[in-house]
mmCIF file of C-alpha atoms in Angstrom:
data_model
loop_
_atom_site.group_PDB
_atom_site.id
_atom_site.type_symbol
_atom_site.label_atom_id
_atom_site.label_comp_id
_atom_site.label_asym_id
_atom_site.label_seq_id
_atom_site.Cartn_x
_atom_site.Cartn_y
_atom_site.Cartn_z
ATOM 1 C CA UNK A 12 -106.300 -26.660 0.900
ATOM 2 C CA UNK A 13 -107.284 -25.757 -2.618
ATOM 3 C CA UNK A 14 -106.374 -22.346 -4.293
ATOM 4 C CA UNK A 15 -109.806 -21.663 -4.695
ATOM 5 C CA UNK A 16 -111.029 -22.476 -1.060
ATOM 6 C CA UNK A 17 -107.709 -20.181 0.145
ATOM 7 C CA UNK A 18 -108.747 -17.090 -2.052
ATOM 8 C CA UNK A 19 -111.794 -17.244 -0.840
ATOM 9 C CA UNK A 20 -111.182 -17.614 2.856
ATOM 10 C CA UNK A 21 -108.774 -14.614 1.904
ATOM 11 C CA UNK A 22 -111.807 -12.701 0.285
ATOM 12 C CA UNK A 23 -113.781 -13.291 3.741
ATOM 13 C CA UNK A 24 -110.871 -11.792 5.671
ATOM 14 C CA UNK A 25 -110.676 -8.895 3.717
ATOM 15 C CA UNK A 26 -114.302 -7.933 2.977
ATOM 16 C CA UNK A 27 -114.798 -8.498 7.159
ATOM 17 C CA UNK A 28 -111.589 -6.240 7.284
ATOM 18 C CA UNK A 29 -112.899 -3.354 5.119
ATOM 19 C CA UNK A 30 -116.414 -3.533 6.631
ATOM 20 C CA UNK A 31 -115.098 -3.495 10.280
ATOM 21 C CA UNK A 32 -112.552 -0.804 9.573
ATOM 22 C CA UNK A 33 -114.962 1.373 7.419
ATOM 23 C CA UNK A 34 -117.160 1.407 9.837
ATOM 24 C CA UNK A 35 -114.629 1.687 13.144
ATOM 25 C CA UNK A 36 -112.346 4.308 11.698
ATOM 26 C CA UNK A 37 -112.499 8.319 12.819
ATOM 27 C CA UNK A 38 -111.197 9.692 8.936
ATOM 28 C CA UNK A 39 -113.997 10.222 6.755
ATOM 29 C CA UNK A 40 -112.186 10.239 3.849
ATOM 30 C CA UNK A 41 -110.661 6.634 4.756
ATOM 31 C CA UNK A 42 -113.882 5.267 5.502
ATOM 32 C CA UNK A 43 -114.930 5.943 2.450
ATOM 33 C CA UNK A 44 -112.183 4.691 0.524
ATOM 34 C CA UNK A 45 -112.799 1.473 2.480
ATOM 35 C CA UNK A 46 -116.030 1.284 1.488
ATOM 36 C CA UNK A 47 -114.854 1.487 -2.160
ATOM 37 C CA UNK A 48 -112.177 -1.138 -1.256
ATOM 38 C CA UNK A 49 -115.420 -2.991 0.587
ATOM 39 C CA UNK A 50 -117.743 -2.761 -2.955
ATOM 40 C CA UNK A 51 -114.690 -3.954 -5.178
ATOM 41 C CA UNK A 52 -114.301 -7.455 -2.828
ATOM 42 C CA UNK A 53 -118.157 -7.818 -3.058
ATOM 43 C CA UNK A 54 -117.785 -7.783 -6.387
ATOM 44 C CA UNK A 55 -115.463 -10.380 -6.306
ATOM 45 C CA UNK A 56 -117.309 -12.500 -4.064
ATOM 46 C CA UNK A 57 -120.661 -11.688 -6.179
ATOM 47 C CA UNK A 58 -118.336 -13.182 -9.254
ATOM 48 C CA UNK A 59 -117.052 -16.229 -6.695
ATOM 49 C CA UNK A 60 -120.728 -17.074 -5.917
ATOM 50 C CA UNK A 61 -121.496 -17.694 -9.937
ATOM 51 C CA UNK A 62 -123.788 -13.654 -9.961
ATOM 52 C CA UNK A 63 -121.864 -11.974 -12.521
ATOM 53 C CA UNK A 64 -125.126 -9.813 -13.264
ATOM 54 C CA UNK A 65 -124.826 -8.443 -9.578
ATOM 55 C CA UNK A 66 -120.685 -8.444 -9.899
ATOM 56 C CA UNK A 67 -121.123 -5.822 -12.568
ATOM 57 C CA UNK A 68 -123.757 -3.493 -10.685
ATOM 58 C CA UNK A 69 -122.420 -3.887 -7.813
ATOM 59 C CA UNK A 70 -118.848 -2.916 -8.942
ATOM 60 C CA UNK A 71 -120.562 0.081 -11.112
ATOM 61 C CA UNK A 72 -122.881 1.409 -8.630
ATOM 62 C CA UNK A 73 -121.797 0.171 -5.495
ATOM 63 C CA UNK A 74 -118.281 0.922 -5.329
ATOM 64 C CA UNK A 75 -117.952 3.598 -8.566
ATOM 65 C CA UNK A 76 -121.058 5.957 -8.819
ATOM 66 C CA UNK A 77 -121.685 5.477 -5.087
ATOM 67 C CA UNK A 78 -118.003 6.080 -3.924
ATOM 68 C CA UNK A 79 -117.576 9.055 -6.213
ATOM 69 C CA UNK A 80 -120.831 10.278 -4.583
ATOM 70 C CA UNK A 81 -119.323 9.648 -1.416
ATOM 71 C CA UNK A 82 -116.359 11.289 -2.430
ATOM 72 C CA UNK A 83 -117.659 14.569 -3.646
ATOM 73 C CA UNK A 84 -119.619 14.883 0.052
ATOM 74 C CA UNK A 85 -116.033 14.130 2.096
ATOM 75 C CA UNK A 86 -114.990 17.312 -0.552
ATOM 76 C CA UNK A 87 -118.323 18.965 0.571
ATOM 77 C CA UNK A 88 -117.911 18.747 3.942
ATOM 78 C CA UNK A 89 -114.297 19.410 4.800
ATOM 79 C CA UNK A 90 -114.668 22.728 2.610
ATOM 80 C CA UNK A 91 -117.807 23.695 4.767
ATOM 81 C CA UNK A 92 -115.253 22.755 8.015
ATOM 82 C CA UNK A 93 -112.543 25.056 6.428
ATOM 83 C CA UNK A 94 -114.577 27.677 5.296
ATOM 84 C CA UNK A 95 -115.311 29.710 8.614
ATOM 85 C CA UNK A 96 -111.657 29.561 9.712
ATOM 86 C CA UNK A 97 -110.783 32.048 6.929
ATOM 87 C CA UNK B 20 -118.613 3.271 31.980
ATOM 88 C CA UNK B 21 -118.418 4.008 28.173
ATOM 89 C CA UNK B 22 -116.008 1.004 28.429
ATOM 90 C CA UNK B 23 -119.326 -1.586 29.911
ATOM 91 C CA UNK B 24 -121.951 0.659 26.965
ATOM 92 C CA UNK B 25 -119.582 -0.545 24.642
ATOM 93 C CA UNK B 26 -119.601 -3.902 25.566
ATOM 94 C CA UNK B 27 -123.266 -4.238 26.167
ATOM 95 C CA UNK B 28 -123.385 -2.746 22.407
ATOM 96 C CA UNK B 29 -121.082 -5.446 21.540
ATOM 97 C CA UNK B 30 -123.004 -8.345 23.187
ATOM 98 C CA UNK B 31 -126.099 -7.487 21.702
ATOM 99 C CA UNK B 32 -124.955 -6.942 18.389
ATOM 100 C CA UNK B 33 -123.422 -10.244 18.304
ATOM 101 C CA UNK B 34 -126.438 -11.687 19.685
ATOM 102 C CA UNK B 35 -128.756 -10.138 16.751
ATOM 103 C CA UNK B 36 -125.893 -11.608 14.403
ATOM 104 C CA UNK B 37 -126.679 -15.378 15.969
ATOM 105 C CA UNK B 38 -130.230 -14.575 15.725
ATOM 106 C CA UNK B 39 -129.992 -13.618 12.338
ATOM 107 C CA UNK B 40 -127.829 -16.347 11.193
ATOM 108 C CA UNK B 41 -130.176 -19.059 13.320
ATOM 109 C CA UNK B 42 -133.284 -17.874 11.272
ATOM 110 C CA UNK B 43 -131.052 -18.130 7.986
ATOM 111 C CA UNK B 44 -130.496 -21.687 8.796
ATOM 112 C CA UNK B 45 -134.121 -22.404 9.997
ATOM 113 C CA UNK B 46 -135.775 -21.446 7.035
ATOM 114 C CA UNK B 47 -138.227 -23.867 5.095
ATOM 115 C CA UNK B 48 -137.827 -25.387 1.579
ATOM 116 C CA UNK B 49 -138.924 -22.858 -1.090
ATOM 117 C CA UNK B 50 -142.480 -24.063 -1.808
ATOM 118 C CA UNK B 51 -142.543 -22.892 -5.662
ATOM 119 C CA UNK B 52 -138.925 -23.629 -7.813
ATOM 120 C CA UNK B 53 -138.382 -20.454 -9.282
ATOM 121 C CA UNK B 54 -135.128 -20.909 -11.383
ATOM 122 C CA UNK B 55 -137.174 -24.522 -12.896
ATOM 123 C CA UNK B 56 -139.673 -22.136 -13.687
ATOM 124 C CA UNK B 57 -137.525 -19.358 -15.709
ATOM 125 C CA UNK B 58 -135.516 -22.068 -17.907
ATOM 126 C CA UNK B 59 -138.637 -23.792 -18.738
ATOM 127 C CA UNK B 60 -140.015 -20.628 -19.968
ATOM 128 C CA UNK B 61 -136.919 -19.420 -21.539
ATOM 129 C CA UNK B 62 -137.988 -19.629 -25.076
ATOM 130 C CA UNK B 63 -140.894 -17.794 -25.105
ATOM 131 C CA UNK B 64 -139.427 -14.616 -23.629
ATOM 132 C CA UNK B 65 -137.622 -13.641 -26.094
ATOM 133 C CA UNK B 66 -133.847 -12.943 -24.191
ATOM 134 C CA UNK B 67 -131.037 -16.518 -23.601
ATOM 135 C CA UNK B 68 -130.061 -15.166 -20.787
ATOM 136 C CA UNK B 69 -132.131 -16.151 -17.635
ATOM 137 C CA UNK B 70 -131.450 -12.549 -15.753
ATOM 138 C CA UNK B 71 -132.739 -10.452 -18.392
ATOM 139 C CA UNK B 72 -135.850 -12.937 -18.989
ATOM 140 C CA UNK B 73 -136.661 -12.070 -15.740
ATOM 141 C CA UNK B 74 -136.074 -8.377 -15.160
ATOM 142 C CA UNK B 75 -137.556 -7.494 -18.479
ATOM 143 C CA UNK B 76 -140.531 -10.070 -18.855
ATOM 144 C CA UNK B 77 -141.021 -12.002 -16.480
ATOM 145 C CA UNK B 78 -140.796 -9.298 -13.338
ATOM 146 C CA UNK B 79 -140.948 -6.410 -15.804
ATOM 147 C CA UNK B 80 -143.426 -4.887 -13.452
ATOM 148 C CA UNK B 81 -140.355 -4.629 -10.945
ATOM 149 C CA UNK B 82 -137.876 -3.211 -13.158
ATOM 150 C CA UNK B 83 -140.180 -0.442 -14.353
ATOM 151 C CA UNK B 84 -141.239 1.359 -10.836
ATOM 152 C CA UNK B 85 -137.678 0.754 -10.036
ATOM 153 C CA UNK B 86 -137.005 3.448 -13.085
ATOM 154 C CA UNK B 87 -139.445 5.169 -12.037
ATOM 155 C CA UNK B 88 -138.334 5.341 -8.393
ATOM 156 C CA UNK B 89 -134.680 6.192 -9.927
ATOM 157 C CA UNK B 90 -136.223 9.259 -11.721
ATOM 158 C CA UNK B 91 -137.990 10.538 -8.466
ATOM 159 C CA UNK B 92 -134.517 10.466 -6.598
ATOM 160 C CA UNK B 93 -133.353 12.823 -9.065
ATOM 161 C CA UNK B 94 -136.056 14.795 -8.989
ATOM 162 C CA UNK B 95 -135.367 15.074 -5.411
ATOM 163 C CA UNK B 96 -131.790 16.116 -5.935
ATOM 164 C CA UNK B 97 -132.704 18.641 -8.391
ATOM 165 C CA UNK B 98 -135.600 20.266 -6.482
ATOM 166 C CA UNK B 99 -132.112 20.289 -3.619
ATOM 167 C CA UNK B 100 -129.646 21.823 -5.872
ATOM 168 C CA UNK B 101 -132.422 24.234 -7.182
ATOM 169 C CA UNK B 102 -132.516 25.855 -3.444
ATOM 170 C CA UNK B 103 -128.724 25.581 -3.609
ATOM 171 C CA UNK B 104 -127.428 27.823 -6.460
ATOM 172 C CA UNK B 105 -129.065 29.452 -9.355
ATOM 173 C CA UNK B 106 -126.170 30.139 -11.637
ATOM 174 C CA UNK B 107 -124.699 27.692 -13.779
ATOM 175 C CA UNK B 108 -120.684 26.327 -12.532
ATOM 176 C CA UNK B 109 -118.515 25.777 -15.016
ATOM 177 C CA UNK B 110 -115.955 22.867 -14.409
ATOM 178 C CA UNK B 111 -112.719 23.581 -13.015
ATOM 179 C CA UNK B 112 -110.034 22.895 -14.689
ATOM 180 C CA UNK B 113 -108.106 19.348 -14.741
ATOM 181 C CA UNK B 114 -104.632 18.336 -14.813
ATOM 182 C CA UNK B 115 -103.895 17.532 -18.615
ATOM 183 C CA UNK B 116 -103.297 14.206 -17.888
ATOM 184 C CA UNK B 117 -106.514 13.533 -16.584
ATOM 185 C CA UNK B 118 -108.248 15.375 -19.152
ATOM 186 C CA UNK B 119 -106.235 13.177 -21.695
ATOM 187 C CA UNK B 120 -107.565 10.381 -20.453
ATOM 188 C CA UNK B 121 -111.022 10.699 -19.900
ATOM 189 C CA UNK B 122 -110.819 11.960 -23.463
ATOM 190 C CA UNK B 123 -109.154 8.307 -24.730
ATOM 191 C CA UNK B 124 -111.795 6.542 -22.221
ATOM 192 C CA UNK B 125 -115.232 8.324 -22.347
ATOM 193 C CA UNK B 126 -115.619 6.730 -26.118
ATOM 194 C CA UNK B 127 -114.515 3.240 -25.053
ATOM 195 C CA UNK B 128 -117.093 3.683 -22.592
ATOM 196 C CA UNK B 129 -119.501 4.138 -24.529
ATOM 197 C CA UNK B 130 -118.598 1.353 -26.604
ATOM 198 C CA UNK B 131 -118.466 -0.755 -23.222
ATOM 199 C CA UNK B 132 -121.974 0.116 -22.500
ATOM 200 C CA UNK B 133 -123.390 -0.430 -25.726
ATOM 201 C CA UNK B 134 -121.699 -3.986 -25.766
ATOM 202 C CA UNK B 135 -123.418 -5.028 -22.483
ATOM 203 C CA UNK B 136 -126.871 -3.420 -24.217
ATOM 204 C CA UNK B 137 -126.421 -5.889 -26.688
ATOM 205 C CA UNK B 138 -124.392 -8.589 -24.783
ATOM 206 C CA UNK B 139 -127.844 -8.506 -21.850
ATOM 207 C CA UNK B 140 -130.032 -10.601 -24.106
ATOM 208 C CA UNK B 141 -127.745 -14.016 -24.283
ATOM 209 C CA UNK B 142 -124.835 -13.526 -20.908
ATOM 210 C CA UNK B 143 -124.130 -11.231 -17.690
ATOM 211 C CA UNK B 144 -125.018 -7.892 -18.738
ATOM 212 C CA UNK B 145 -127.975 -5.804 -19.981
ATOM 213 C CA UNK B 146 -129.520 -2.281 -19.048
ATOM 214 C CA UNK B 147 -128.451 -1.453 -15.766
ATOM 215 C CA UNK B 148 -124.686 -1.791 -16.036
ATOM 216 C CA UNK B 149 -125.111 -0.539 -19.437
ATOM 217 C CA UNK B 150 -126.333 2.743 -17.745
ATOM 218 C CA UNK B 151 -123.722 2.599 -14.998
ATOM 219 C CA UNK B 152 -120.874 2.427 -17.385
ATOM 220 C CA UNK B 153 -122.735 5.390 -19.676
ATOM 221 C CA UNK B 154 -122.950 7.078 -16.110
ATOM 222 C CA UNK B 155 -118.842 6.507 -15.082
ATOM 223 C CA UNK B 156 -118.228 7.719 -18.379
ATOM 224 C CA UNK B 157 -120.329 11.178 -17.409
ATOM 225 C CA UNK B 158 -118.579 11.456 -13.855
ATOM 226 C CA UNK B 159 -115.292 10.398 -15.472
ATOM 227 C CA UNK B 160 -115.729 13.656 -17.806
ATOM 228 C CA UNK B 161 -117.039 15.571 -14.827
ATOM 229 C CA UNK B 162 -113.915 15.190 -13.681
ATOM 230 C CA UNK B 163 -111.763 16.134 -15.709
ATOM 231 C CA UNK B 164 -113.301 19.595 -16.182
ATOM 232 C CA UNK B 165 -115.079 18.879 -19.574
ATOM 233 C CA UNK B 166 -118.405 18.571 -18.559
ATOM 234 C CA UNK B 167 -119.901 21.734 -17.148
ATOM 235 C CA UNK B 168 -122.344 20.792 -14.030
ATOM 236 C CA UNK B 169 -126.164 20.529 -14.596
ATOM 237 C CA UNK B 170 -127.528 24.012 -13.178
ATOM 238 C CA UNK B 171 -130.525 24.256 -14.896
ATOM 239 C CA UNK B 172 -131.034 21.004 -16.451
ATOM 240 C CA UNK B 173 -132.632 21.992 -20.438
ATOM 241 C CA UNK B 174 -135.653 20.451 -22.651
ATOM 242 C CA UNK B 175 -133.338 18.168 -24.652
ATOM 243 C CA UNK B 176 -131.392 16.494 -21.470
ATOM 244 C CA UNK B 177 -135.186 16.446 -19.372
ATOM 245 C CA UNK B 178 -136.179 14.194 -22.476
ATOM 246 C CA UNK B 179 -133.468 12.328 -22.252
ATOM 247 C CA UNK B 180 -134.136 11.276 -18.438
ATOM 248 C CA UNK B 181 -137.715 10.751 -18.837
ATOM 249 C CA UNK B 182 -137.344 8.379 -22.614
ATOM 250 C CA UNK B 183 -136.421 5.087 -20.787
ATOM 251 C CA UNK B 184 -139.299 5.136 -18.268
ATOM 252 C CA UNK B 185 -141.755 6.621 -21.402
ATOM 253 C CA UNK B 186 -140.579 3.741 -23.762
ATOM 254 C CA UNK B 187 -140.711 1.247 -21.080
ATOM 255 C CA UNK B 188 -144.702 2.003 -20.500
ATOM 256 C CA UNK B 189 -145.473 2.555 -23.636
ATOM 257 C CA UNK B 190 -144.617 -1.073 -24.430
ATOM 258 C CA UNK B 191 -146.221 -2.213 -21.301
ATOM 259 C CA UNK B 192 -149.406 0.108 -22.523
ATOM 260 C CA UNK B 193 -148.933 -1.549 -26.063
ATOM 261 C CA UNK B 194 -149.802 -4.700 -24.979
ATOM 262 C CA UNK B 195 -152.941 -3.740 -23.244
ATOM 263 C CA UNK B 196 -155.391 -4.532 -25.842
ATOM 264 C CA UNK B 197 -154.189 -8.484 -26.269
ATOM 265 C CA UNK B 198 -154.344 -9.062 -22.729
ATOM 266 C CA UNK B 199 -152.271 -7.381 -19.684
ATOM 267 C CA UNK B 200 -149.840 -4.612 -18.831
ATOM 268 C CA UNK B 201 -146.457 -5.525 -19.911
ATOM 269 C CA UNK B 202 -147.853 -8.679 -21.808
ATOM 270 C CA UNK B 203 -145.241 -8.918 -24.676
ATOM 271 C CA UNK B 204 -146.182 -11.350 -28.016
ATOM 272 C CA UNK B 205 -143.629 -14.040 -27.992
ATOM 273 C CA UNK B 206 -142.738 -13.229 -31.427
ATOM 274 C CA UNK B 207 -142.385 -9.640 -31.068
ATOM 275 C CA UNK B 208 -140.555 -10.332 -27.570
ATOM 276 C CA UNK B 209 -137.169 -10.268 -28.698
ATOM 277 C CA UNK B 210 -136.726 -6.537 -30.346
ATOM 278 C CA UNK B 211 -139.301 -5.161 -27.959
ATOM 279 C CA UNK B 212 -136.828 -5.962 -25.301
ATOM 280 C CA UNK B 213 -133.800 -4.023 -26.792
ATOM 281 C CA UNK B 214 -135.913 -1.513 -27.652
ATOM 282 C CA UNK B 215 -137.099 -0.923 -23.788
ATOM 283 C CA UNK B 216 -133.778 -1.488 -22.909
ATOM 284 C CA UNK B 217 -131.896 0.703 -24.903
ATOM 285 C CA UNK B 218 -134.149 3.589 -23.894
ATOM 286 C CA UNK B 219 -133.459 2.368 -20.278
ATOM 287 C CA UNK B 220 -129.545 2.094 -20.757
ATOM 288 C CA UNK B 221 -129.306 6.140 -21.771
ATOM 289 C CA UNK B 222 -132.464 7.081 -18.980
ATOM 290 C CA UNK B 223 -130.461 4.801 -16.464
ATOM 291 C CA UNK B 224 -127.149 6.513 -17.407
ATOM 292 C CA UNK B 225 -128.068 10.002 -17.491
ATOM 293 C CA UNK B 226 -129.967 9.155 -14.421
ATOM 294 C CA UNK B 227 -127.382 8.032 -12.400
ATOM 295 C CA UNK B 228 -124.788 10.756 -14.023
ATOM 296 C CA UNK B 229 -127.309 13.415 -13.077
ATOM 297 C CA UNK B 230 -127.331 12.283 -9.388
ATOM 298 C CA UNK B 231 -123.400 13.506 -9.488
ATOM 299 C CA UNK B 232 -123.602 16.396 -11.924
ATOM 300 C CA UNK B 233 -126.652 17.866 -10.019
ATOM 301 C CA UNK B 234 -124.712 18.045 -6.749
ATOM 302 C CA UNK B 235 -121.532 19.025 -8.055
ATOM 303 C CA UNK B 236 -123.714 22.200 -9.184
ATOM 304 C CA UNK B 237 -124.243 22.619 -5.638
ATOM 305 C CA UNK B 238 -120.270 23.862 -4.502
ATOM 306 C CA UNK B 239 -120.755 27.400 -4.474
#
């Protein structure tokens, strides 16, 4: 087995892995750091499959603008959920 | 019960996946060989770089109502945020650190998105990541605390938003009179181009910033 053919059998694995678990998992805040994780192997996979034009967006808007987006609505949310406990 | 639903669930989402993958693998040969098509045409479209030649002149018609769609989602978010809040938020404050070093990294990334401006016409690169790096850089600063969240956004950042997509028809409306929308002239191609997409990389940016700092206006 080549290194290449191993990494990228390893890059399947993992991008099956983060799509499975962000999807499966009860936390919102982990899903959502799994779909970060998820974007960031795309990326790679994009840059595997010779589309570094869709790497790049895809890392930039897919995983950054997207998961910070994400992000600020986990923030959102959980102080709506705290809030009438006060 | 919810055990069997789940399986059912299971099966039939594994059958959709065979489906799926059994009409991937029964499609026909592509009747018209797009990617010949593209390098033979290379040279006249001003741009080395076969993505770009296609985004900006070949398909330019694409890559314009996709601006244009980008600007309505905005517009969406702001006619939200407007129901949300009416006074403006300023940022809360960082930990220095951070603030440190968005302040060492918000320049580089500008420098980082003006590269792939440039960098779009010959390699990987060109408007769009251009304006998602100018747009990290915005969140980035968001952040941090140093960039106050867009309330009430004002006449100088509206102009900002709308330049790209104004730029971008105004060179498709240039070329009317010689022949079609969005017809460039070979040997104006080239700097007509940047121009459009240097308009689009600080539209696309402040765009896609806005879609953050409009929402973050929204924590009460």
């Amino acid at each position: 087995m080549t290194p290449a053919l191993a990494f990228d059998l390893l890059l399947i694995a993992a991008l099956l892995w983060s799509a499975a678990r962000a999807l499966i998992t009860a936390d919102v805040f982990r899903a959502v750091v799994l779909f970060i994780v998820f974007g960031l192997l795309m990326a790679l996979a994009w840059a595997r499959l010779g589309a570094p034009d869709i790497a790049l967006a895809e890392a930039a808007i897919g995983a950054g603008l997207t998961g910070a987006l994400l992000l600020d609505a986990v923030g959102h949310l959980r102080a709506k959920w705290r809030g009438p406990e006060r | 019960m919810k055990a069997w639903l789940t399986a059912l669930i299971a099966l039939l989402c594994s059958g959709l996946a065979l489906a799926l993958g059994a009409a991937m693998l029964a499609l026909p040969e592509f009747a018209v060989r797009l990617p010949g098509q593209v390098a033979a045409n290379l040279d006249a479209s001003g741009v080395a770089h076969p993505v770009t030649a296609v985004l900006l002149n070949f398909r330019g018609y694409d890559t314009l109502l996709e601006v244009a769609v980008l600007l309505l989602a905005l517009l969406g978010v702001f006619a939200l945020s407007r129901h949300a809040s009416d006074h403006a938020h300023p940022a809360a404050p960082a930990h220095p650190v951070l603030q440190t070093l968005a302040r060492l990294l918000a320049p580089l990334m500008v420098l980082v998105a003006g590269y792939l401006l440039w960098i779009g016409a010959y390699a990987p690169g060109g408007a769009f990541q251009a304006g998602a790096v100018l747009a990290a850089a915005g969140v980035l600063l968001r952040l941090a605390g140093l960039l106050p969240a867009w309330a009430q956004p004002g006449r100088l950042l509206r102009g900002g938003l709308a330049l790209g997509l104004l730029v971008f028809l105004a060179v498709a409306v240039a070329g009317l009179p010689q022949g079609e929308l969005l017809h460039y002239p070979p040997a104006l191609a080239s700097p007509l181009i940047l121009l459009v997409e240097a308009g689009l990389t600080l539209s696309i940016g402040l765009t896609l910033a806005g879609l953050y700092l409009a929402s973050a206006g929204w924590r009460q």
